[in-house]
């Protein structure tokens, strides 16, 4: 039961991060595990889910690519919040949570000179792009996608992350 509750908790947290306009109230065995306000404040959600230390060490990201009509919003962790696995890299495309080698590679390449080897950044990133540029029918779970122009997505993410980190005193 404890393991299953952990899986469900992870799913609820990801859904809350995916939809910051929706208020979530999640309880396990009568105890509140997560209660969000639905006020669209992603920083507050990160605080409620990952804690004060992580929320205090995040950097906002906003970037737009007029040519390919992509918009990136969210938060990335400062290098000291890095992890030993990719489990804290959270991506959403058009509101859908997913995993993507291109997005992970672009994020990590954006940090190329700021992270130690074998460390991975903390990130909660929302990418909005035209639906016809994303194929969600790659895997039965719909957790993996294929991009029409994967190199453009990689470059956009890598450049956006690098530009967001550049003015920050690390």
Short mmCIF file of C-alpha atoms in Angstrom, two decimals:
data_model
loop_
_atom_site.label_atom_id
_atom_site.label_comp_id
_atom_site.label_asym_id
_atom_site.label_seq_id
_atom_site.Cartn_x
_atom_site.Cartn_y
_atom_site.Cartn_z
CA UNK A 1 0.00 0.00 0.00
CA UNK A 2 2.81 2.43 0.80
CA UNK A 3 4.50 1.86 -2.58
CA UNK A 4 1.23 2.31 -4.46
CA UNK A 5 0.49 5.49 -2.49
CA UNK A 6 3.91 6.78 -3.53
CA UNK A 7 3.13 6.17 -7.21
CA UNK A 8 -0.22 7.90 -6.88
CA UNK A 9 1.36 10.82 -4.99
CA UNK A 10 3.89 11.27 -7.79
CA UNK A 11 1.10 11.25 -10.38
CA UNK A 12 -0.99 13.80 -8.46
CA UNK A 13 2.03 16.08 -8.03
CA UNK A 14 2.78 15.96 -11.75
CA UNK A 15 -0.87 16.67 -12.57
CA UNK A 16 -0.81 19.68 -10.22
CA UNK A 17 2.35 20.98 -11.91
CA UNK A 18 0.76 20.41 -15.30
CA UNK A 19 -2.42 22.31 -14.41
CA UNK A 20 -1.58 25.14 -12.00
CA UNK A 21 -5.04 26.69 -12.59
CA UNK A 22 -6.75 23.71 -10.97
CA UNK A 23 -6.94 23.31 -7.20
CA UNK A 24 -5.95 19.83 -6.01
CA UNK A 25 -6.65 18.40 -2.58
CA UNK A 26 -5.05 14.99 -2.12
CA UNK A 27 -5.27 12.88 1.02
CA UNK A 28 -3.77 9.52 1.93
CA UNK A 29 -5.21 7.58 4.89
CA UNK A 30 -6.91 10.71 6.16
CA UNK A 31 -3.76 12.86 6.02
CA UNK A 32 -3.36 15.80 3.67
CA UNK A 33 -0.49 15.16 1.26
CA UNK A 34 -1.03 18.03 -1.17
CA UNK A 35 -3.40 20.98 -1.30
CA UNK A 36 -2.96 23.52 -4.07
CA UNK A 37 -4.77 26.80 -4.50
CA UNK A 38 -5.27 26.76 -8.26
CA UNK A 39 -3.98 30.34 -8.50
CA UNK A 40 -1.63 29.53 -11.45
CA UNK A 41 1.48 30.22 -9.33
CA UNK A 42 3.96 27.57 -10.44
CA UNK A 43 6.60 28.75 -7.94
CA UNK A 44 4.14 28.14 -5.09
CA UNK A 45 3.41 24.65 -6.44
CA UNK A 46 7.12 23.86 -6.54
CA UNK A 47 7.37 25.05 -2.93
CA UNK A 48 4.46 22.83 -1.84
CA UNK A 49 5.78 19.75 -3.67
CA UNK A 50 9.57 20.01 -3.44
CA UNK A 51 10.03 22.17 -0.34
CA UNK A 52 11.50 25.51 0.67
CA UNK A 53 15.11 24.73 -0.20
CA UNK A 54 14.33 23.80 -3.78
CA UNK A 55 11.82 26.65 -4.25
CA UNK A 56 14.40 29.11 -2.98
CA UNK A 57 16.96 27.99 -5.57
CA UNK A 58 14.96 28.14 -8.79
CA UNK A 59 15.33 30.44 -11.76
CA UNK A 60 12.36 31.52 -13.90
CA UNK A 61 12.48 30.75 -17.61
CA UNK A 62 10.49 32.39 -20.37
CA UNK A 63 11.46 32.18 -24.02
CA UNK A 64 9.68 32.47 -27.34
CA UNK A 65 10.71 31.34 -30.79
CA UNK A 66 8.70 33.33 -33.34
CA UNK A 67 9.86 31.20 -36.28
CA UNK A 68 8.70 27.82 -34.99
CA UNK A 69 5.99 29.26 -32.70
CA UNK A 70 7.38 27.65 -29.54
CA UNK A 71 7.05 29.12 -26.05
CA UNK A 72 8.92 27.87 -22.99
CA UNK A 73 7.84 28.75 -19.45
CA UNK A 74 8.74 27.36 -16.08
CA UNK A 75 11.53 27.11 -13.57
CA UNK A 76 15.00 25.56 -13.49
CA UNK A 77 17.11 24.84 -10.46
CA UNK A 78 20.36 26.58 -9.74
CA UNK A 79 23.30 24.16 -10.14
CA UNK A 80 23.41 23.43 -6.39
CA UNK A 81 19.95 21.83 -6.67
CA UNK A 82 21.21 19.26 -9.18
CA UNK A 83 20.43 15.57 -8.75
CA UNK A 84 22.15 12.29 -9.53
CA UNK A 85 19.34 11.20 -11.88
CA UNK A 86 16.96 12.73 -14.40
CA UNK A 87 13.97 12.08 -12.13
CA UNK A 88 13.61 15.80 -11.31
CA UNK A 89 13.47 16.89 -14.95
CA UNK A 90 9.75 17.45 -15.52
CA UNK A 91 8.49 18.43 -18.96
CA UNK A 92 5.04 19.31 -20.23
CA UNK A 93 4.16 19.88 -23.87
CA UNK A 94 0.85 21.62 -24.47
CA UNK A 95 -0.17 20.64 -20.92
CA UNK A 96 0.76 16.95 -21.27
CA UNK A 97 3.42 15.44 -19.01
CA UNK A 98 5.98 13.39 -20.90
CA UNK A 99 9.54 12.17 -21.22
CA UNK A 100 11.72 13.18 -24.13
CA UNK A 101 15.36 12.52 -24.91
CA UNK A 102 15.48 15.73 -26.97
CA UNK A 103 14.12 17.86 -24.12
CA UNK A 104 16.45 16.29 -21.55
CA UNK A 105 19.43 16.69 -23.86
CA UNK A 106 18.54 20.32 -24.61
CA UNK A 107 18.11 21.12 -20.93
CA UNK A 108 21.37 19.45 -19.94
CA UNK A 109 23.28 21.07 -22.80
CA UNK A 110 22.00 24.47 -21.66
CA UNK A 111 23.71 23.79 -18.31
CA UNK A 112 26.85 22.45 -20.06
CA UNK A 113 29.38 24.55 -18.14
CA UNK A 114 27.42 24.96 -14.91
CA UNK A 115 26.90 21.39 -13.68
CA UNK A 116 29.35 18.78 -12.49
CA UNK A 117 29.66 15.61 -14.52
CA UNK A 118 26.95 12.98 -13.87
CA UNK A 119 24.66 15.57 -12.27
CA UNK A 120 21.27 16.53 -13.70
CA UNK A 121 19.31 19.76 -13.28
CA UNK A 122 16.02 20.28 -11.51
CA UNK A 123 13.44 21.66 -13.95
CA UNK A 124 9.70 22.10 -14.33
CA UNK A 125 9.24 23.32 -17.89
CA UNK A 126 6.12 23.91 -19.98
CA UNK A 127 6.66 23.94 -23.74
CA UNK A 128 3.84 25.16 -25.94
CA UNK A 129 4.00 24.46 -29.65
CA UNK A 130 1.66 23.76 -32.57
CA UNK A 131 0.11 20.28 -32.09
CA UNK A 132 1.02 19.25 -35.63
CA UNK A 133 4.71 19.50 -34.70
CA UNK A 134 4.35 16.79 -32.02
CA UNK A 135 3.40 13.13 -32.50
CA UNK A 136 2.05 11.73 -29.22
CA UNK A 137 1.22 8.33 -30.71
CA UNK A 138 4.73 6.94 -30.29
CA UNK A 139 4.14 4.87 -27.15
CA UNK A 140 0.95 3.34 -25.69
CA UNK A 141 1.34 5.30 -22.44
CA UNK A 142 1.54 8.59 -24.42
CA UNK A 143 4.54 9.53 -22.24
CA UNK A 144 6.96 9.72 -25.17
CA UNK A 145 6.66 11.96 -28.20
CA UNK A 146 8.32 12.49 -31.55
CA UNK A 147 8.93 15.99 -32.89
CA UNK A 148 8.63 17.01 -36.53
CA UNK A 149 11.88 18.99 -36.19
CA UNK A 150 13.69 17.57 -33.16
CA UNK A 151 16.84 19.61 -33.80
CA UNK A 152 14.88 22.87 -33.65
CA UNK A 153 13.31 21.81 -30.34
CA UNK A 154 16.73 20.82 -28.95
CA UNK A 155 18.32 24.13 -30.04
CA UNK A 156 15.42 26.18 -28.69
CA UNK A 157 15.57 24.50 -25.28
CA UNK A 158 19.37 24.61 -25.07
CA UNK A 159 19.50 28.30 -26.01
CA UNK A 160 16.61 29.24 -23.70
CA UNK A 161 18.19 27.48 -20.71
CA UNK A 162 21.63 28.94 -21.39
CA UNK A 163 20.18 32.47 -21.76
CA UNK A 164 18.19 32.10 -18.52
CA UNK A 165 21.32 31.01 -16.62
CA UNK A 166 23.67 33.62 -18.09
CA UNK A 167 22.58 36.69 -16.04
CA UNK A 168 22.29 34.71 -12.78
CA UNK A 169 25.16 34.83 -10.30
CA UNK A 170 26.09 31.16 -9.91
#
